[in-house]
Amino acid sequence: MSDIEKVDKFLTDAEVFYLASVTEENKPKCRPLGFHMLEGDKIYFGVGTFKEVYAQITANPYVEIVATQSPKFIRYYGKVVVDEDESLADKAFEKMPDLKKIYDENGWKMGIFHLEEATAEFRNMMAIEETYTF
């Protein structure tokens, strides 16, 4: 299993993970996410382009994602790169057809992104057990 596959598996097994960004007031904000997909050597995430979080990650692209599988957790952090490839959004909606319906009905767009300059730390409560950079 490759290093990025290990990160993807941890996120999949955790089911829900948290994305921390920085607000316009330069304060942290964290929200739960559940969608991710591994394509090639990148993990892609998606958020609505109409949401505050999208504005935040495009204004200040440094984010951290945290997922737990007690007593272990992962910190996956780096720089957001927004991917304009529409086929990625199509693949995301294949995995989430109910969400596609809502987005289509409202004329919303899904913003797909991945992390670069990224680090994944697999941790327990006391120490880092493994670290990978991407």
mmCIF file of C-alpha atoms in Angstrom:
data_model
loop_
_atom_site.group_PDB
_atom_site.id
_atom_site.type_symbol
_atom_site.label_atom_id
_atom_site.label_comp_id
_atom_site.label_asym_id
_atom_site.label_seq_id
_atom_site.Cartn_x
_atom_site.Cartn_y
_atom_site.Cartn_z
ATOM 1 C CA MET A 1 0.000 0.000 0.000
ATOM 2 C CA SER A 2 1.380 3.410 -0.974
ATOM 3 C CA ASP A 3 1.655 6.283 1.505
ATOM 4 C CA ILE A 4 -1.283 8.183 -0.047
ATOM 5 C CA GLU A 5 -3.367 5.000 0.011
ATOM 6 C CA LYS A 6 -2.693 4.768 3.762
ATOM 7 C CA VAL A 7 -4.053 8.309 4.210
ATOM 8 C CA ASP A 8 -7.080 7.520 2.044
ATOM 9 C CA LYS A 9 -7.807 4.319 3.963
ATOM 10 C CA PHE A 10 -7.639 6.113 7.309
ATOM 11 C CA LEU A 11 -10.100 8.764 6.079
ATOM 12 C CA THR A 12 -12.391 6.065 4.671
ATOM 13 C CA ASP A 13 -12.345 4.051 7.882
ATOM 14 C CA ALA A 14 -12.974 7.178 9.979
ATOM 15 C CA GLU A 15 -15.976 8.079 7.758
ATOM 16 C CA VAL A 16 -16.197 11.655 9.064
ATOM 17 C CA PHE A 17 -13.203 13.963 9.243
ATOM 18 C CA TYR A 18 -12.743 17.650 9.970
ATOM 19 C CA LEU A 19 -11.394 20.428 7.781
ATOM 20 C CA ALA A 20 -9.890 23.459 9.501
ATOM 21 C CA SER A 21 -9.493 26.693 7.577
ATOM 22 C CA VAL A 22 -8.922 30.346 8.425
ATOM 23 C CA THR A 23 -11.810 32.848 8.293
ATOM 24 C CA GLU A 24 -11.747 36.366 6.910
ATOM 25 C CA GLU A 25 -11.208 37.538 10.505
ATOM 26 C CA ASN A 26 -8.041 35.413 10.671
ATOM 27 C CA LYS A 27 -9.666 32.962 13.080
ATOM 28 C CA PRO A 28 -9.740 29.174 12.788
ATOM 29 C CA LYS A 29 -12.911 27.410 11.714
ATOM 30 C CA CYS A 30 -13.458 23.665 11.612
ATOM 31 C CA ARG A 31 -16.247 21.693 9.961
ATOM 32 C CA PRO A 32 -17.041 18.031 9.370
ATOM 33 C CA LEU A 33 -16.669 16.533 5.905
ATOM 34 C CA GLY A 34 -17.242 13.034 4.644
ATOM 35 C CA PHE A 35 -16.385 13.111 0.952
ATOM 36 C CA HIS A 36 -12.991 12.259 -0.431
ATOM 37 C CA MET A 37 -11.767 10.196 -3.361
ATOM 38 C CA LEU A 38 -8.403 8.844 -4.342
ATOM 39 C CA GLU A 39 -7.569 9.381 -8.005
ATOM 40 C CA GLY A 40 -4.055 8.499 -9.057
ATOM 41 C CA ASP A 41 -1.712 9.864 -6.416
ATOM 42 C CA LYS A 42 -4.032 12.555 -5.041
ATOM 43 C CA ILE A 43 -6.883 12.606 -2.560
ATOM 44 C CA TYR A 44 -9.622 14.949 -3.715
ATOM 45 C CA PHE A 45 -12.139 16.693 -1.485
ATOM 46 C CA GLY A 46 -15.199 18.704 -2.440
ATOM 47 C CA VAL A 47 -17.119 21.648 -1.019
ATOM 48 C CA GLY A 48 -19.772 23.868 -2.547
ATOM 49 C CA THR A 49 -18.341 26.955 -4.229
ATOM 50 C CA PHE A 50 -21.200 28.948 -2.669
ATOM 51 C CA LYS A 51 -20.087 28.108 0.888
ATOM 52 C CA GLU A 52 -17.957 30.178 3.266
ATOM 53 C CA VAL A 53 -15.404 27.396 3.445
ATOM 54 C CA TYR A 54 -14.729 27.649 -0.300
ATOM 55 C CA ALA A 55 -14.068 31.389 -0.004
ATOM 56 C CA GLN A 56 -11.807 30.724 2.981
ATOM 57 C CA ILE A 57 -9.694 28.023 1.325
ATOM 58 C CA THR A 58 -9.245 30.083 -1.827
ATOM 59 C CA ALA A 59 -8.279 33.217 0.136
ATOM 60 C CA ASN A 60 -5.920 31.366 2.496
ATOM 61 C CA PRO A 61 -5.149 27.929 1.054
ATOM 62 C CA TYR A 62 -3.436 26.398 4.076
ATOM 63 C CA VAL A 63 -5.714 23.878 5.782
ATOM 64 C CA GLU A 64 -5.597 20.892 8.087
ATOM 65 C CA ILE A 65 -7.733 17.771 7.977
ATOM 66 C CA VAL A 66 -8.085 15.646 11.104
ATOM 67 C CA ALA A 67 -9.687 12.222 11.423
ATOM 68 C CA THR A 68 -9.856 9.902 14.411
ATOM 69 C CA GLN A 69 -10.028 6.185 14.963
ATOM 70 C CA SER A 70 -9.598 6.178 18.694
ATOM 71 C CA PRO A 71 -6.991 6.062 20.094
ATOM 72 C CA LYS A 72 -5.262 6.925 16.787
ATOM 73 C CA PHE A 73 -5.706 10.010 14.645
ATOM 74 C CA ILE A 74 -4.290 11.607 11.531
ATOM 75 C CA ARG A 75 -3.352 15.167 10.737
ATOM 76 C CA TYR A 76 -3.190 15.795 6.996
ATOM 77 C CA TYR A 77 -2.250 19.361 6.186
ATOM 78 C CA GLY A 78 -0.957 21.427 3.317
ATOM 79 C CA LYS A 79 -1.874 23.904 0.616
ATOM 80 C CA VAL A 80 -5.217 23.681 -1.195
ATOM 81 C CA VAL A 81 -5.070 23.450 -4.967
ATOM 82 C CA VAL A 82 -8.470 23.886 -6.614
ATOM 83 C CA ASP A 83 -8.931 21.522 -9.557
ATOM 84 C CA GLU A 84 -10.995 22.929 -12.435
ATOM 85 C CA ASP A 85 -11.285 19.543 -14.206
ATOM 86 C CA GLU A 86 -15.067 19.008 -14.457
ATOM 87 C CA SER A 87 -14.589 15.241 -14.736
ATOM 88 C CA LEU A 88 -13.476 15.216 -11.083
ATOM 89 C CA ALA A 89 -16.753 16.825 -9.984
ATOM 90 C CA ASP A 90 -18.617 14.308 -12.166
ATOM 91 C CA LYS A 91 -16.788 11.439 -10.415
ATOM 92 C CA ALA A 92 -17.583 12.978 -7.038
ATOM 93 C CA PHE A 93 -21.282 13.156 -7.886
ATOM 94 C CA GLU A 94 -21.234 9.538 -9.081
ATOM 95 C CA LYS A 95 -20.328 8.678 -5.490
ATOM 96 C CA MET A 96 -22.980 11.060 -4.109
ATOM 97 C CA PRO A 97 -26.007 11.012 -6.449
ATOM 98 C CA ASP A 98 -28.363 12.519 -3.859
ATOM 99 C CA LEU A 99 -26.047 15.492 -3.475
ATOM 100 C CA LYS A 100 -25.831 15.894 -7.260
ATOM 101 C CA LYS A 101 -29.614 16.238 -7.398
ATOM 102 C CA ILE A 102 -29.574 19.012 -4.772
ATOM 103 C CA TYR A 103 -26.721 20.840 -6.511
ATOM 104 C CA ASP A 104 -28.398 20.578 -9.915
ATOM 105 C CA GLU A 105 -31.752 21.805 -8.576
ATOM 106 C CA ASN A 106 -30.096 24.869 -7.035
ATOM 107 C CA GLY A 107 -27.572 25.621 -9.785
ATOM 108 C CA TRP A 108 -24.691 25.089 -7.389
ATOM 109 C CA LYS A 109 -21.166 24.012 -8.295
ATOM 110 C CA MET A 110 -18.883 21.635 -6.418
ATOM 111 C CA GLY A 111 -15.362 22.918 -5.826
ATOM 112 C CA ILE A 112 -12.898 20.024 -5.987
ATOM 113 C CA PHE A 113 -9.470 20.371 -4.428
ATOM 114 C CA HIS A 114 -6.444 18.421 -3.272
ATOM 115 C CA LEU A 115 -3.483 19.270 -1.040
ATOM 116 C CA GLU A 116 0.054 19.980 -2.153
ATOM 117 C CA GLU A 117 3.093 20.698 0.014
ATOM 118 C CA ALA A 118 1.258 18.223 2.226
ATOM 119 C CA THR A 119 2.174 16.214 5.293
ATOM 120 C CA ALA A 120 0.295 13.337 6.863
ATOM 121 C CA GLU A 121 1.037 12.522 10.484
ATOM 122 C CA PHE A 122 -0.326 9.264 11.868
ATOM 123 C CA ARG A 123 -0.440 9.767 15.623
ATOM 124 C CA ASN A 124 -1.475 8.408 18.950
ATOM 125 C CA MET A 125 -2.194 10.736 21.860
ATOM 126 C CA MET A 126 1.469 10.927 22.832
ATOM 127 C CA ALA A 127 3.525 10.856 19.650
ATOM 128 C CA ILE A 128 3.779 10.778 15.884
ATOM 129 C CA GLU A 129 4.007 7.156 14.716
ATOM 130 C CA GLU A 130 4.493 7.753 10.971
ATOM 131 C CA THR A 131 4.949 10.848 8.796
ATOM 132 C CA TYR A 132 4.620 11.142 5.031
ATOM 133 C CA THR A 133 5.092 14.133 2.754
ATOM 134 C CA PHE A 134 3.454 14.642 -0.609
#
